[in-house]
Structure formats: C-alpha cells, structure tokens
Coordinates of C-alpha atoms in Angstrom, one line a residue:
M246 CA 11.9 56.4 106.0
S247 CA 11.4 53.5 108.3
S248 CA 14.1 51.2 108.9
G249 CA 12.0 48.0 108.2
L250 CA 8.7 47.1 106.6
P251 CA 6.2 44.9 108.1
L252 CA 5.5 41.4 106.4
P253 CA 2.8 41.7 103.9
E254 CA -0.4 39.7 104.2
L255 CA -1.9 38.2 101.1
R256 CA -5.5 39.2 100.4
M257 CA -8.2 39.1 97.7
I258 CA -8.9 42.9 97.3
P259 CA -12.0 44.3 95.3
L260 CA -10.5 46.2 92.3
D261 CA -12.8 49.2 93.0
R262 CA -11.1 49.6 96.4
I263 CA -7.8 50.4 95.0
D264 CA -6.5 53.9 94.0
V265 CA -3.8 54.4 91.5
L266 CA -2.1 57.6 92.6
N267 CA 0.6 57.8 89.8
P268 CA -0.8 56.1 86.7
R269 CA 1.8 55.4 84.1
E270 CA 1.3 55.5 80.2
R271 CA 2.0 52.1 78.8
N272 CA 3.1 50.7 75.5
Q273 CA -0.3 49.2 74.3
R274 CA 1.4 46.3 72.3
K275 CA 3.2 45.3 75.4
F276 CA 0.1 45.7 77.6
D277 CA -2.0 43.5 75.3
V278 CA 0.6 40.8 75.7
I279 CA 0.5 41.1 79.5
V280 CA -3.3 40.8 79.3
D281 CA -3.3 37.8 77.2
N282 CA -0.7 36.1 79.5
I283 CA -2.7 36.8 82.5
G284 CA -5.7 35.5 80.9
A285 CA -4.1 32.3 80.0
V286 CA -2.1 31.3 82.7
G287 CA -3.4 33.5 85.6
L288 CA -1.6 36.0 87.9
K289 CA 1.9 35.0 88.8
K290 CA 2.7 37.7 91.1
P291 CA 0.2 39.5 93.3
V292 CA 0.1 43.5 93.3
T293 CA 1.2 45.2 96.4
V294 CA -1.2 47.7 98.2
T295 CA -1.1 49.7 101.4
P296 CA -4.4 50.4 103.4
R297 CA -5.6 54.0 103.5
P298 CA -8.7 55.5 105.2
S299 CA -11.7 56.5 103.2
D300 CA -14.7 58.9 103.8
D301 CA -17.1 56.0 103.7
G302 CA -15.4 54.3 106.6
A303 CA -14.7 51.1 104.5
E304 CA -10.9 50.4 103.9
R305 CA -9.4 51.6 100.7
Y306 CA -6.1 50.7 99.2
M307 CA -3.3 52.6 97.7
L308 CA -1.4 50.7 94.9
V309 CA 2.3 50.5 95.6
C310 CA 3.3 48.0 92.7
G311 CA 1.6 46.3 89.8
E312 CA -0.3 48.8 87.8
G313 CA 0.0 46.8 84.8
R314 CA -1.3 43.7 86.4
L315 CA -4.2 45.7 87.8
K316 CA -5.3 47.1 84.7
A317 CA -5.2 43.8 83.1
F318 CA -7.5 42.3 85.6
L319 CA -9.9 45.2 84.9
R320 CA -9.7 44.5 81.1
L321 CA -10.4 40.8 81.7
G322 CA -13.4 41.8 83.8
E323 CA -12.2 40.5 87.0
T324 CA -13.8 42.1 90.3
R325 CA -11.0 41.1 92.7
I326 CA -7.2 40.8 92.7
P327 CA -4.6 38.8 94.8
A328 CA -2.6 41.6 96.6
L329 CA 0.0 41.8 99.3
V330 CA -1.1 44.2 101.9
V331 CA 1.6 46.0 103.7
T332 CA 1.1 48.9 106.0
V333 CA 3.7 51.7 105.0
S334 CA 3.9 55.4 104.9
D335 CA 3.4 57.4 101.7
E336 CA 7.3 57.9 101.6
D337 CA 7.9 54.1 101.9
A338 CA 5.2 53.4 99.3
F339 CA 6.7 55.8 96.8
V340 CA 10.3 54.3 97.3
M341 CA 8.9 50.7 96.9
S342 CA 7.0 51.8 93.7
L343 CA 10.2 53.2 92.0
A344 CA 12.3 50.5 93.2
E345 CA 10.2 47.8 91.5
N346 CA 9.9 49.9 88.2
I347 CA 13.8 50.1 88.2
A348 CA 14.3 46.6 88.8
R349 CA 11.8 45.5 86.1
R350 CA 13.8 43.7 83.3
R351 CA 12.2 45.8 80.5
H352 CA 12.1 49.3 82.0
Q353 CA 12.5 52.2 79.6
P354 CA 16.1 53.8 79.8
L355 CA 14.8 57.0 81.1
E356 CA 12.7 55.5 83.7
L357 CA 16.1 54.2 85.1
L358 CA 17.4 57.7 85.1
R359 CA 14.4 59.4 86.6
G360 CA 13.8 56.6 89.1
I361 CA 17.4 56.5 90.5
T362 CA 17.4 60.2 90.6
L363 CA 14.2 60.4 92.5
L364 CA 15.5 57.8 95.0
R365 CA 18.6 59.9 95.4
D366 CA 16.5 63.0 95.9
R367 CA 14.2 61.2 98.7
G368 CA 17.4 60.6 100.8
C369 CA 18.6 57.1 99.4
S370 CA 22.4 57.0 99.2
A371 CA 23.9 54.9 96.3
K372 CA 24.4 52.0 98.5
D373 CA 20.6 52.1 99.5
I374 CA 19.5 52.4 96.0
S375 CA 21.7 49.3 95.0
R376 CA 20.3 47.2 97.7
K377 CA 16.8 48.0 96.8
T378 CA 17.1 47.7 93.0
D379 CA 19.7 44.8 92.7
L380 CA 21.9 47.1 90.6
H381 CA 25.6 47.2 91.4
E382 CA 26.5 50.3 93.6
S383 CA 29.3 51.4 91.2
Y384 CA 26.8 51.2 88.3
V385 CA 24.4 53.6 90.4
R386 CA 26.9 56.0 91.2
Q387 CA 27.8 56.2 87.3
I388 CA 24.1 56.6 86.5
L389 CA 23.8 59.4 88.9
E390 CA 27.0 60.9 87.4
L391 CA 25.2 61.0 83.9
A392 CA 22.0 62.3 85.5
D393 CA 23.6 65.3 87.3
K394 CA 25.2 66.4 84.0
G395 CA 21.9 65.9 82.0
E396 CA 23.3 63.0 79.8
E397 CA 20.1 61.4 78.9
R398 CA 21.3 60.4 75.3
L399 CA 24.4 58.6 76.7
L400 CA 22.2 56.9 79.3
V401 CA 19.9 55.7 76.7
A402 CA 22.7 54.3 74.7
V403 CA 24.0 52.3 77.8
E404 CA 20.6 50.9 78.8
R405 CA 20.2 49.7 75.3
G406 CA 23.6 48.0 75.3
K407 CA 25.0 50.1 72.4
I408 CA 28.0 51.4 74.6
P409 CA 29.6 50.5 78.0
I410 CA 28.9 52.9 80.9
T411 CA 32.5 53.3 81.3
V412 CA 32.8 54.7 77.9
A413 CA 29.8 57.1 78.5
I414 CA 31.8 58.3 81.7
L415 CA 34.8 58.9 79.7
I416 CA 32.9 60.8 77.0
V417 CA 31.4 63.1 79.7
G418 CA 34.9 63.5 81.4
A419 CA 36.2 64.8 78.0
G420 CA 33.8 67.8 78.2
D421 CA 32.9 69.5 75.0
D422 CA 36.4 69.4 73.4
D423 CA 35.9 67.3 70.2
K424 CA 39.6 66.3 70.1
S425 CA 39.5 65.2 73.8
I426 CA 36.3 63.1 73.0
Q427 CA 38.0 61.4 70.1
M428 CA 40.9 60.6 72.4
A429 CA 38.7 59.0 74.9
M430 CA 37.0 56.9 72.2
Q431 CA 40.4 55.9 70.8
E432 CA 41.6 54.8 74.4
S433 CA 38.3 52.8 74.7
Y434 CA 39.2 51.1 71.4
E435 CA 42.6 50.2 72.3
S436 CA 41.6 48.9 75.6
G437 CA 38.9 46.7 73.8
E438 CA 35.8 48.3 75.4
L439 CA 34.7 49.5 72.0
R440 CA 34.6 47.2 69.1
G441 CA 33.2 47.0 65.5
P442 CA 29.7 48.2 65.7
Q443 CA 29.9 49.9 69.0
L444 CA 32.8 52.0 67.9
M445 CA 30.8 53.2 64.9
Y446 CA 27.6 53.7 67.1
A447 CA 29.7 55.8 69.6
K448 CA 31.0 58.0 66.9
K449 CA 27.5 58.5 65.6
L450 CA 26.2 59.1 69.1
V451 CA 28.9 61.8 69.8
E452 CA 27.9 63.7 66.7
R453 CA 24.0 63.5 67.6
R454 CA 25.2 64.8 71.0
Q455 CA 26.9 67.7 69.6
F456 CA 24.1 68.7 67.2
L457 CA 21.1 67.8 69.2
G458 CA 22.1 68.2 72.7
R459 CA 22.6 65.8 75.7
T460 CA 18.9 65.4 76.4
V461 CA 16.6 63.2 74.5
A462 CA 13.4 65.0 73.1
R463 CA 10.1 63.9 74.4
A464 CA 7.5 63.3 71.8
P465 CA 4.4 65.5 72.8
P466 CA 1.0 63.7 73.1
R467 CA -0.7 63.5 69.9
R468 CA -3.8 65.5 69.3
R469 CA -5.7 66.9 66.4
T470 CA -5.0 70.6 65.6
E471 CA -6.5 72.9 63.1
V472 CA -4.0 74.0 60.5
S473 CA -3.3 77.6 60.6
S474 CA -0.9 80.2 59.3
S475 CA 1.2 80.3 62.4
S476 CA 1.4 76.6 62.6
L477 CA 2.6 76.4 58.9
V478 CA 5.2 79.0 59.7
R479 CA 6.4 77.1 62.7
A480 CA 6.6 74.0 60.7
Y481 CA 8.7 75.8 58.1
Q482 CA 11.0 77.2 60.5
K483 CA 11.5 73.8 62.1
E484 CA 12.2 72.3 58.6
V485 CA 14.6 75.2 58.0
E486 CA 16.5 74.4 61.0
R487 CA 16.6 70.7 60.4
Q488 CA 18.1 71.5 56.8
R489 CA 20.7 73.9 58.5
M490 CA 21.8 71.2 60.9
M491 CA 22.1 68.6 57.9
V492 CA 24.3 71.2 56.1
R493 CA 26.5 71.6 59.1
K494 CA 26.8 67.8 59.7
S495 CA 27.5 67.3 55.8
S496 CA 30.2 69.9 56.0
L497 CA 32.0 68.2 59.0
V498 CA 31.9 65.0 57.2
Q499 CA 33.3 66.6 53.9
Q500 CA 36.1 68.2 56.0
R501 CA 37.1 64.9 57.4
L502 CA 37.0 63.3 53.9
F503 CA 39.2 66.0 52.6
F504 CA 41.5 65.4 55.4
I505 CA 41.7 61.6 54.7
L506 CA 42.3 62.3 51.0
G507 CA 45.0 64.6 51.5
A508 CA 46.8 62.4 53.9
L509 CA 46.5 59.5 51.4
R510 CA 47.9 61.8 48.8
K511 CA 50.8 62.5 50.8
M512 CA 51.4 59.0 51.5
C513 CA 51.2 58.0 47.9
A514 CA 54.0 60.7 47.2
D515 CA 56.4 59.1 49.6
E516 CA 58.4 56.9 47.2
N517 CA 60.0 54.7 50.1
L518 CA 56.3 54.1 51.5
V519 CA 55.1 53.3 48.1
N520 CA 57.6 50.7 47.6
L521 CA 57.1 49.0 50.9
L522 CA 53.3 48.7 50.1
R523 CA 54.2 47.3 46.7
V524 CA 56.4 44.6 48.3
E525 CA 53.7 43.8 50.8
G526 CA 51.0 43.5 48.1
L527 CA 49.1 46.7 49.3
D528 CA 49.5 48.9 46.6
T529 CA 45.8 49.0 45.3
L530 CA 43.2 51.3 46.0
P531 CA 39.4 51.5 44.8
K532 CA 39.2 53.0 41.5
Y533 CA 37.2 56.1 42.4
L534 CA 39.7 56.8 45.2
A535 CA 42.8 56.1 43.1
E536 CA 41.5 58.6 40.4
R537 CA 41.0 61.3 43.0
I538 CA 44.4 61.0 44.5
V539 CA 45.9 61.0 40.8
R540 CA 44.1 64.3 40.1
L541 CA 45.8 65.7 43.5
G542 CA 49.2 64.9 42.4
G543 CA 49.8 61.5 43.9
A544 CA 49.8 57.9 42.5
L545 CA 50.7 54.3 43.6

C-alpha cells in the first residue's frame, strides 16, 4: 500500500459512470430511511470514487465509499452525485472501503469481524487498523483474537453491548472446560464487569455457545422451492435434532436444579444454621420450594 494518499477533488460525477465492484446487501427499512433523509435535506457527505480507464475512452470511476448514498440518488432519479475523486490503487481503494464500513456507527457485528480480519490479511497491523478506523488498538487486538478462534457468537454479544470484550476474552481463555468458564464469569462478577442482566445474558450465551457452536448461523437467501419427499425428510431430521438439543438443555437445567435443591436440604438439616437464619429473619422459603425440601427430609 502507498504511504500517503493524494488530496481528493470534489466533482459532480454522472451516476452511470460509477461502477460498484462489491455490492453489499442492505436492510431495506434502514435504506428507505436513508433515501427519505437525502430527499429531504440533501447529501451531507459526498461519495468517494477513484478513476479507472474504460473501453470507450471516457473516464469511469470505481466506487470506494458510499454505496448506500449512491443507490439513494439512483432511486431519487438523480443523474449526478457529488463525489470526492482520489487516485488510488485497487489495494488502497479496498482498504479505504473496509475502513469506512468498520468506522460506521451502525455497522453489523460480523461486518466488524470480517472487516478487521480482511485488513489484517491485507498486511495492516493492529496499530494501522486502529489508526484507520478510530478503534482503540487494544480493542482491535482483542477482536482479532476472537476472530482467530472463530468466536463469532461472542463478538456479536460484545458489539451489541451485551457483555464487555474483556469478559469474552476470559471465556475464550477458559477453553471448553465448563468449570473454568464458570470460574471466569464468577471472577468477572466479583470484579464488577458483569452485573445483573449482563451476568444472566453471559450464562445463556455460554450455553448457546456450547450447544450451537462458536459461529453464528447465516440465514440462507430466501427462494421459493418445490416441496418434495427429500425436503420433508430433511425438515423432519432438522426438527428431531432441535428437539434432541432441547432435551439435552433441559436435562442440564434439571441437574442443576437438583443440585441446588440438595444443597438447600443439607442447609436446612443443619440446626445451627437454621437457628441463625431464624434470628436473622431469613427462615422462610417459597411454599413450593419448602414442600419439596420437606419431602426430601429437611425443614426450616
């Protein structure tokens, strides 16, 4: 990659002279909002293009940044769009496009993962990526660590603000041992990194990660298909597997509940502890739970 980029020049470029080499699928509802905003207040930020030769001798342009704005202008019936023209190589154009996608406030979590990984694969160091995207260097390094280990599910949770990235790194460091993972979350709770809803979400996330894997399933493109015997068999097999997974999960939950119930029974059988609880006014339990403990041989 070149060490520096020339200053861009602002021009009005015909829309039919701009090529989009790597079109990106967009959320239609959000795209409609972009179109409405541009139609109401105009274009706040020009697109970025780089010139390329064409067969007819007239200059064409490759879009570097601003596909959504370009498509919005097309829908609005415009023929030209304000564009910053910069002469860069294909390599630099690719890096600029990725950097803008990553730096967007409302990027999709997996876009961040793929974008940072692609920049790294293109020869950018964590420091380079940090400078290009305005992300903290330590954050970039941690994202790359999650990416190298295929931890898409954890990354999505981090990007949505469900858990801190430091907790995601601790979970990865604990490996596949359930006890080590629980200890990592306990440490995070004690340090104040996981509180309330975040702790509950982290526990559910760990369970999904164990049962469903580290990666996030991609929804296949929707298309109409004919119903056949083979498709019915596949749907049946998929449903059977889903039911089996639910049985495994419910079995795990049941084991944990039995463990808790047994621990409560032993506590209730300890006369000294029961007397202490009475003194502190903590000797009552929900009716259903108290009845189960009595049946097991303990009582407050």
